[in-house]
mmCIF file with all atom_site columns, C-alpha atoms and ligand atoms in Angstrom:
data_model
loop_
_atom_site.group_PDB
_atom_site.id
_atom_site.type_symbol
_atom_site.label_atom_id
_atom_site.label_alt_id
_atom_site.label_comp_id
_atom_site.label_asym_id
_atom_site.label_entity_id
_atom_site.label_seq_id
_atom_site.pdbx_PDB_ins_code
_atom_site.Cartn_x
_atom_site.Cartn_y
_atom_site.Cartn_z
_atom_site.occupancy
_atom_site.B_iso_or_equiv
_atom_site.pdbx_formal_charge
_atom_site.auth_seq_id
_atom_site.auth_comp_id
_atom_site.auth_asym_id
_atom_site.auth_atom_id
_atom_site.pdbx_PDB_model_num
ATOM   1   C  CA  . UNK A 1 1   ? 35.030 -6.593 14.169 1.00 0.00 ? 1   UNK A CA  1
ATOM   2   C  CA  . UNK A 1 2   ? 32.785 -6.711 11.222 1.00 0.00 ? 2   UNK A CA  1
ATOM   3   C  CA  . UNK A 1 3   ? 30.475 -3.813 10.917 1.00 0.00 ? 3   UNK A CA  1
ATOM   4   C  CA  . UNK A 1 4   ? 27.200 -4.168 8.891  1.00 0.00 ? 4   UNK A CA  1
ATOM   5   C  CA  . UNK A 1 5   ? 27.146 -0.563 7.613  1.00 0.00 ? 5   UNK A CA  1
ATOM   6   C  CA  . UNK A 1 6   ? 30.912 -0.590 6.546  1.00 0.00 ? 6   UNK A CA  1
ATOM   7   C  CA  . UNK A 1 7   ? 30.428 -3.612 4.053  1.00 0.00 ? 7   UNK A CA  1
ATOM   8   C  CA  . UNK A 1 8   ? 27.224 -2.095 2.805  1.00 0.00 ? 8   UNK A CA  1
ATOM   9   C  CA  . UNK A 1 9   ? 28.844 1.021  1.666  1.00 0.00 ? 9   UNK A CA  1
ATOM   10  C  CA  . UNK A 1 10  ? 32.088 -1.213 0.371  1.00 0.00 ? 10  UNK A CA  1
ATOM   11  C  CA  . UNK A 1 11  ? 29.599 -2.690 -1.446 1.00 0.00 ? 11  UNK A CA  1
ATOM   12  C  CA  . UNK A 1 12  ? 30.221 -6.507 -0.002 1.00 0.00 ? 12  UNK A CA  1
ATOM   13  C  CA  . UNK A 1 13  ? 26.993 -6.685 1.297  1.00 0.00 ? 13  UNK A CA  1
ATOM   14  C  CA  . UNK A 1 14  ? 24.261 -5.567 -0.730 1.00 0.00 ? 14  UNK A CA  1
ATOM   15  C  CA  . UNK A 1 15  ? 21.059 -3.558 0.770  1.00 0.00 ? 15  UNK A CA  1
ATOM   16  C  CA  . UNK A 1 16  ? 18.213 -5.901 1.203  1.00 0.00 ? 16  UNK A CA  1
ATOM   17  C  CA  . UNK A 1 17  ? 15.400 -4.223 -0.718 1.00 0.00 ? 17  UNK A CA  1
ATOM   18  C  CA  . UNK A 1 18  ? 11.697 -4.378 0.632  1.00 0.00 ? 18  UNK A CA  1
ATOM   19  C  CA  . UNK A 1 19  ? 10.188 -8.054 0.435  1.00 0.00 ? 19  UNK A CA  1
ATOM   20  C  CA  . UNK A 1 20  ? 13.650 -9.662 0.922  1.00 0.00 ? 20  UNK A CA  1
ATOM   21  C  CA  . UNK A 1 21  ? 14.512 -9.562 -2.371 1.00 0.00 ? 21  UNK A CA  1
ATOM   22  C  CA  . UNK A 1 22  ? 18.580 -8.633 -2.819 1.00 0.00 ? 22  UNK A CA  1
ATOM   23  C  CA  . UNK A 1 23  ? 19.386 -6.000 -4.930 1.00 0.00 ? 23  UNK A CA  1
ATOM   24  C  CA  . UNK A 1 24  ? 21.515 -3.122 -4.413 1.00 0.00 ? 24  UNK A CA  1
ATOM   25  C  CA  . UNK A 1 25  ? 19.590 0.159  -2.916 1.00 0.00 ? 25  UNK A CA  1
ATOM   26  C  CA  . UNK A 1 26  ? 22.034 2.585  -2.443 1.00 0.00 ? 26  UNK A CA  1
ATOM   27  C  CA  . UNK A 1 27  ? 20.074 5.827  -2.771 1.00 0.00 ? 27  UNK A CA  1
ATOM   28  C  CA  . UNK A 1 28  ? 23.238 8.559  -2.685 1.00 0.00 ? 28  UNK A CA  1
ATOM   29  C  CA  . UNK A 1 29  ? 26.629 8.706  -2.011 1.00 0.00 ? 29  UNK A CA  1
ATOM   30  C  CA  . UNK A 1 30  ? 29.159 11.316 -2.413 1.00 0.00 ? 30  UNK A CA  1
ATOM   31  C  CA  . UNK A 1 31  ? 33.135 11.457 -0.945 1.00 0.00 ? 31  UNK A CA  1
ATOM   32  C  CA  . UNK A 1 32  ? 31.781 11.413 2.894  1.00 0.00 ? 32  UNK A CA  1
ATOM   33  C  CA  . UNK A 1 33  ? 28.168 9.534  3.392  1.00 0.00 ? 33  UNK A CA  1
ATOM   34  C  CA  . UNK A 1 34  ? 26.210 6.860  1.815  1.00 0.00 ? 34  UNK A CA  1
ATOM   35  C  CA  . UNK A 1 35  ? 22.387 6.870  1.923  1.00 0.00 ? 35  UNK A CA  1
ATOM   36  C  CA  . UNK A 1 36  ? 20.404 3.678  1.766  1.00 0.00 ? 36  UNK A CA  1
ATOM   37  C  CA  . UNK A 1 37  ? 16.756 2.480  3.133  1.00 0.00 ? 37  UNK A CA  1
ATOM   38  C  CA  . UNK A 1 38  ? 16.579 0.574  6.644  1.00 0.00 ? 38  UNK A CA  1
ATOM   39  C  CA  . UNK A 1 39  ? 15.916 -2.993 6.328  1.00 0.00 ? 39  UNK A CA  1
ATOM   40  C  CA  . UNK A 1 40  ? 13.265 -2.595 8.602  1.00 0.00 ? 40  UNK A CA  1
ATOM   41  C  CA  . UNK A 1 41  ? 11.116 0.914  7.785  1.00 0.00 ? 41  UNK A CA  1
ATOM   42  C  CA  . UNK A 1 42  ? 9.066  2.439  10.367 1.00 0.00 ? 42  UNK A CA  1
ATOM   43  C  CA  . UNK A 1 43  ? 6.956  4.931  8.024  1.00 0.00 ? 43  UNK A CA  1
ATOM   44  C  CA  . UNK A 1 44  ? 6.928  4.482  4.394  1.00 0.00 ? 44  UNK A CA  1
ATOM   45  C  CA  . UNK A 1 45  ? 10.117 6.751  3.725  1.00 0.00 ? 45  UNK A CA  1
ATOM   46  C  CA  . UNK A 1 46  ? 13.246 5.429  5.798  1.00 0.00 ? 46  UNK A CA  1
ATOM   47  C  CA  . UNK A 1 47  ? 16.395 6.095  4.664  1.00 0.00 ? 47  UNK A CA  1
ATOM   48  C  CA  . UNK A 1 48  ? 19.587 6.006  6.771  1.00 0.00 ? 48  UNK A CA  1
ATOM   49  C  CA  . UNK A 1 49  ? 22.467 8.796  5.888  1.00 0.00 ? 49  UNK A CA  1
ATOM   50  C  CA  . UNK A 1 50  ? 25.401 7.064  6.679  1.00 0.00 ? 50  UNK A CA  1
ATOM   51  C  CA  . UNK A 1 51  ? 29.201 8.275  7.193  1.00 0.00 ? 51  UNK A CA  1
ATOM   52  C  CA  . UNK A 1 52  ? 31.311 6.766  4.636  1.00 0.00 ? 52  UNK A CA  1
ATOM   53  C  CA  . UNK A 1 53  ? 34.119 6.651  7.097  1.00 0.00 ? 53  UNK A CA  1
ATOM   54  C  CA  . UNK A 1 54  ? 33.763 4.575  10.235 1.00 0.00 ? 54  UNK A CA  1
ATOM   55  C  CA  . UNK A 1 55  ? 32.820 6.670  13.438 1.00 0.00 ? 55  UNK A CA  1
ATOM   56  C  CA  . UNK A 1 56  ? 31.236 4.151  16.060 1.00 0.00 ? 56  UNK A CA  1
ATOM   57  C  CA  . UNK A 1 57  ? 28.954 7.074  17.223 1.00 0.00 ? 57  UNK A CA  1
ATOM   58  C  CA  . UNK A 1 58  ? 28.258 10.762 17.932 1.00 0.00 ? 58  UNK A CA  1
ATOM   59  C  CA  . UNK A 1 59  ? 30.733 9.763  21.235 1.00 0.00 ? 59  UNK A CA  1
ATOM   60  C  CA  . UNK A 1 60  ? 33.053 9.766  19.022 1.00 0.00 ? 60  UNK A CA  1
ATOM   61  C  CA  . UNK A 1 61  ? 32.816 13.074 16.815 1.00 0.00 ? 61  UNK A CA  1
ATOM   62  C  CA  . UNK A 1 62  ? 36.108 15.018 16.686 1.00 0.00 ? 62  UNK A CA  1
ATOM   63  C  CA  . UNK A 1 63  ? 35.418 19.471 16.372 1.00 0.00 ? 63  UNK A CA  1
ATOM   64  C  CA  . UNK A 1 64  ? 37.371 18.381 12.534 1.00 0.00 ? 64  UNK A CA  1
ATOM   65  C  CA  . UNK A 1 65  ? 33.938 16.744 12.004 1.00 0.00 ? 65  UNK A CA  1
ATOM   66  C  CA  . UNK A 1 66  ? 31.906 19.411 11.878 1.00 0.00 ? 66  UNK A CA  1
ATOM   67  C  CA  . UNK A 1 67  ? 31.528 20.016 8.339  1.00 0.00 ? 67  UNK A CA  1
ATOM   68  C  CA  . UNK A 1 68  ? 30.720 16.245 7.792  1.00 0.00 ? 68  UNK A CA  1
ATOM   69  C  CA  . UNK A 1 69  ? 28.029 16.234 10.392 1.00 0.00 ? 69  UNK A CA  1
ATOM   70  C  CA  . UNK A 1 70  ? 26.138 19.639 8.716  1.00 0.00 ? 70  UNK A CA  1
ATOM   71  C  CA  . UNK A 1 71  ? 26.867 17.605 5.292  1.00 0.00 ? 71  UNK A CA  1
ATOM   72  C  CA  . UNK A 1 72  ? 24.764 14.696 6.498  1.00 0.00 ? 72  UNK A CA  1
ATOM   73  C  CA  . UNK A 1 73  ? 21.821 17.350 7.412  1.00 0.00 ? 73  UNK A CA  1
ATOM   74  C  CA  . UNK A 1 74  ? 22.034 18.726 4.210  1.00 0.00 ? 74  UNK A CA  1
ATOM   75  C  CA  . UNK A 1 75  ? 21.938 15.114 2.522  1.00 0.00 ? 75  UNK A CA  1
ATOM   76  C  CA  . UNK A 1 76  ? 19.038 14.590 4.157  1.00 0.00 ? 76  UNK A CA  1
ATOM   77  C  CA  . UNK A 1 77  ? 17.228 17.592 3.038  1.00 0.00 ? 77  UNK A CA  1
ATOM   78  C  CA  . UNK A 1 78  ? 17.933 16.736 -0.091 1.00 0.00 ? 78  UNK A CA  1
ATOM   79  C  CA  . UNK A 1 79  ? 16.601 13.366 -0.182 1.00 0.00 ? 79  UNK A CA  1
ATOM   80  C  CA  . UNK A 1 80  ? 13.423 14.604 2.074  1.00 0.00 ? 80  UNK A CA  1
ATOM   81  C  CA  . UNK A 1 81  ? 12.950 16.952 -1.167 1.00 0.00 ? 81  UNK A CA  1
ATOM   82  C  CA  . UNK A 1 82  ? 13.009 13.908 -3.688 1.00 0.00 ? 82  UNK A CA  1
ATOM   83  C  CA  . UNK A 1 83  ? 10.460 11.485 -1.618 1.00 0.00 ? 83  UNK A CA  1
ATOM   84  C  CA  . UNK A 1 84  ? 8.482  14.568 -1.701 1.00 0.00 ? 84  UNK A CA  1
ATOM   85  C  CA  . UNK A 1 85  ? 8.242  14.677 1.875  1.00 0.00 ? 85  UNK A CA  1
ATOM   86  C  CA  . UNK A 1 86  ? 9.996  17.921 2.799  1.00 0.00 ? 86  UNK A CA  1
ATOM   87  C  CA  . UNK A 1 87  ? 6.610  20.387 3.057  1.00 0.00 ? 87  UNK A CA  1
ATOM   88  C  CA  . UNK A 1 88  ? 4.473  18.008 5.061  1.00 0.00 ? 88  UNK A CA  1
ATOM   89  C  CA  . UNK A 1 89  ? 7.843  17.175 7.752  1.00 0.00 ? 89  UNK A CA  1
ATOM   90  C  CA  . UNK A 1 90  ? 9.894  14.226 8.612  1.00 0.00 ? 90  UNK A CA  1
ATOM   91  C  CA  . UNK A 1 91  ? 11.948 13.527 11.183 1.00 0.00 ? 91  UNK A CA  1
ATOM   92  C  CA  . UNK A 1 92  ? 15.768 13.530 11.535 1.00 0.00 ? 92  UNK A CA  1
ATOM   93  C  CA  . UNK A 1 93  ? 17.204 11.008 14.570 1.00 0.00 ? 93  UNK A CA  1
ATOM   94  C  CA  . UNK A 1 94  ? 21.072 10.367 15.547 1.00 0.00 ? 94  UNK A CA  1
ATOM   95  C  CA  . UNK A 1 95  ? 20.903 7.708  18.357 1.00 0.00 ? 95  UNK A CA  1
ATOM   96  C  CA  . UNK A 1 96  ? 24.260 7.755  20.423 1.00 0.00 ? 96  UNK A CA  1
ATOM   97  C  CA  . UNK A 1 97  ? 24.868 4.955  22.348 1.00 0.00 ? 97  UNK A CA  1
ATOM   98  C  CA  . UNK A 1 98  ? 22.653 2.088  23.764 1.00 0.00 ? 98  UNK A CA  1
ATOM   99  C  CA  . UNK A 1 99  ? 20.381 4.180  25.783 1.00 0.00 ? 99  UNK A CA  1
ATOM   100 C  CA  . UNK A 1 100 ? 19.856 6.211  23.307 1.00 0.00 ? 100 UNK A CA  1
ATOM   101 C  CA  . UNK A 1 101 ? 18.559 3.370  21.205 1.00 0.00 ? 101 UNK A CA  1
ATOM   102 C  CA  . UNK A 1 102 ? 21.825 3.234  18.934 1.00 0.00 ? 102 UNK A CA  1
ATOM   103 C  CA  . UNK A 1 103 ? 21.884 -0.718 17.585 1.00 0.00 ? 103 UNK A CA  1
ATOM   104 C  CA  . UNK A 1 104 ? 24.207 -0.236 14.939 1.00 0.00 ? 104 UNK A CA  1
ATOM   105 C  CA  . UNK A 1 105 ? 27.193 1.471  16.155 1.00 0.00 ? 105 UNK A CA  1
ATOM   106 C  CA  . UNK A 1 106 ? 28.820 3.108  12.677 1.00 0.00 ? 106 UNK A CA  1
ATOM   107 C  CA  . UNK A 1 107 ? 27.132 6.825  12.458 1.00 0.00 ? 107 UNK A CA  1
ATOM   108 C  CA  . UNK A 1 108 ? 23.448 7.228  10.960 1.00 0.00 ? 108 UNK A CA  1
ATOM   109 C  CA  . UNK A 1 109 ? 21.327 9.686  11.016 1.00 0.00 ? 109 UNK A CA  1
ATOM   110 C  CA  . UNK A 1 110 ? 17.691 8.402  10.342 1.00 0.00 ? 110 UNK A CA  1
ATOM   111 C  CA  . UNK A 1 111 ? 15.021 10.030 7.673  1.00 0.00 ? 111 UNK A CA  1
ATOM   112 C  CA  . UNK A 1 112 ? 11.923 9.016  8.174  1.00 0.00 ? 112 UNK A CA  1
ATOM   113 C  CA  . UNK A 1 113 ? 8.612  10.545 6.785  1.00 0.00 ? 113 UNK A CA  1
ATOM   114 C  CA  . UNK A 1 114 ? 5.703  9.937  4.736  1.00 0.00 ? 114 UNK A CA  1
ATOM   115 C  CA  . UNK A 1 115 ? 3.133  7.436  6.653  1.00 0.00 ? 115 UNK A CA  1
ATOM   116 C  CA  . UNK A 1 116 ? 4.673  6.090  9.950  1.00 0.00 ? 116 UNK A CA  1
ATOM   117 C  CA  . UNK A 1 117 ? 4.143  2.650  10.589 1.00 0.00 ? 117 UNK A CA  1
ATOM   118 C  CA  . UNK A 1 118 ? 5.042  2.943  14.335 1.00 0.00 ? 118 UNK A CA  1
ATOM   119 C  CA  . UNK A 1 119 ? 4.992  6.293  16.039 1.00 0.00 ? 119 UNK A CA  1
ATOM   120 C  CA  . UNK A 1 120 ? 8.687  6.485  17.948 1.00 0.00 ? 120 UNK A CA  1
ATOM   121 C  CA  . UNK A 1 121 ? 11.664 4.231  17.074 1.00 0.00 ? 121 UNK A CA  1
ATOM   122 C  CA  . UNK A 1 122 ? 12.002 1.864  19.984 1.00 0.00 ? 122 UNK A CA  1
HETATM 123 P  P1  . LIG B 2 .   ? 19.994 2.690  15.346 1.00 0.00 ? 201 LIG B P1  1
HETATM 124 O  O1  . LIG B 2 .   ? 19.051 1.912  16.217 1.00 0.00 ? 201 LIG B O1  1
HETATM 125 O  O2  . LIG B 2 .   ? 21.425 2.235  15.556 1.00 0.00 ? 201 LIG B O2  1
HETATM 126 O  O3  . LIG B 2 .   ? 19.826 4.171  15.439 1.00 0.00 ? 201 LIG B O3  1
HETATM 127 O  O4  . LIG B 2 .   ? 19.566 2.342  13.859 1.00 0.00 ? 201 LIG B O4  1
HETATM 128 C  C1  . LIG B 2 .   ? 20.081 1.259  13.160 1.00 0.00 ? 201 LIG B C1  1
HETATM 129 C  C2  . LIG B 2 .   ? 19.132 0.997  12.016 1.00 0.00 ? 201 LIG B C2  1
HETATM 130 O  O5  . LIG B 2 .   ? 19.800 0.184  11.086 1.00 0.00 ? 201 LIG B O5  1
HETATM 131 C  C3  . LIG B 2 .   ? 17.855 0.259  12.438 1.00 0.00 ? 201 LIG B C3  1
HETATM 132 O  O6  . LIG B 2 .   ? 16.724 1.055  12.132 1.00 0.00 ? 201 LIG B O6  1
HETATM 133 C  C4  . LIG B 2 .   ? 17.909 -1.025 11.625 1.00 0.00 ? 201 LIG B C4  1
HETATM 134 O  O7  . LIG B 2 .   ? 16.646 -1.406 11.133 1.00 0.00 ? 201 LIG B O7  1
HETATM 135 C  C5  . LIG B 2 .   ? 18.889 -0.687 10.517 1.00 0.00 ? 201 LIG B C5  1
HETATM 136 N  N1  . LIG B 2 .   ? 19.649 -1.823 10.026 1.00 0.00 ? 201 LIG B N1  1
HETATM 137 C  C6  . LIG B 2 .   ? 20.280 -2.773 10.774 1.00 0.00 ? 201 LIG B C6  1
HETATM 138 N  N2  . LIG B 2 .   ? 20.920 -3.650 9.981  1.00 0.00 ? 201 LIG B N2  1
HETATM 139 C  C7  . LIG B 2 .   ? 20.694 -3.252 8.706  1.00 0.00 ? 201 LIG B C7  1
HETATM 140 C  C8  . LIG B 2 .   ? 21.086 -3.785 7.431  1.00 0.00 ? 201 LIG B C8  1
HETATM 141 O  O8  . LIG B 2 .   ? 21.776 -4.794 7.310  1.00 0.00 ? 201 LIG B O8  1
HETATM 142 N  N3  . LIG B 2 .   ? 20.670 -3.108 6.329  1.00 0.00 ? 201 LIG B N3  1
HETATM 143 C  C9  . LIG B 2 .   ? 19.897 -1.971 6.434  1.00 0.00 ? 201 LIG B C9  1
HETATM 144 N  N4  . LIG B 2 .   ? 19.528 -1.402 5.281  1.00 0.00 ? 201 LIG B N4  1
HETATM 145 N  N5  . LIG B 2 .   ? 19.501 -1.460 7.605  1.00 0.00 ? 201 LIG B N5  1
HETATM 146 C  C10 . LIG B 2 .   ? 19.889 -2.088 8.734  1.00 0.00 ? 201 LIG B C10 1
HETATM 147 ZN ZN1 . LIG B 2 .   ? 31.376 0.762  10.166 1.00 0.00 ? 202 LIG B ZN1 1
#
């Protein structure tokens, strides 16, 4: 099964940048997660922090994965401090599973701040 977020961070499939032009928009990566925008941005910072090894979902999180889920957190600090949207807030959201609104199923956490464009992720 092909998964979207696994050939972005293999680098077949580049990150679509804003206004559908294609260039590649990878933000950070390290040895365990890859940070990118979302192709479709609900507040004016969006970025998605996601693990570089395939784990279909929170579901699926092993105790072994602990450090790699407080690394994520602390990736997204980081990157809250460089859009220079850690002092006003931003949000962090994991969505397991399809009622909890997970569409892509390869673990993300979303980091979204700055000016929303909708309130709540649907
Ligand atoms: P979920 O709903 O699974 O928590 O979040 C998946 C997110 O991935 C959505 O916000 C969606 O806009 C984003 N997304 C889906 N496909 C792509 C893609 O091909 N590239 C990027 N950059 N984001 C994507
Ligand atoms: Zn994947």
């Amino acid at each position: 099964m092909v998964c979207i977020f696994c050939e972005i961070i293999s680098g077949v499939v580049p990150v679509p940048a804003r206004g559908g032009k294609s260039s590649p928009q990878i933000l950070y990566r390290d040895d365990l997660v890859t940070a990118f925008r979302d192709i479709h941005p609900i507040a004016s910072t969006h970025i998605l922090i996601v693990t570089n090894r395939h784990i279909g979902s929170v579901n699926e999180l092993e105790p072994e994965d602990a450090s790699l889920v407080g690394h994520m957190v602390l990736v997204a600090k980081q990157l809250a401090a460089q859009a220079r949207i850690a002092e006003r807030g931003y949000r962090l959201i994991v969505n397991p599973g399809a009622h909890g609104g997970q569409t892509v199923f390869h673990l993300h956490m979303h980091l979204i701040g700055g000016k929303l464009a909708r309130y709540a992720l649907e």
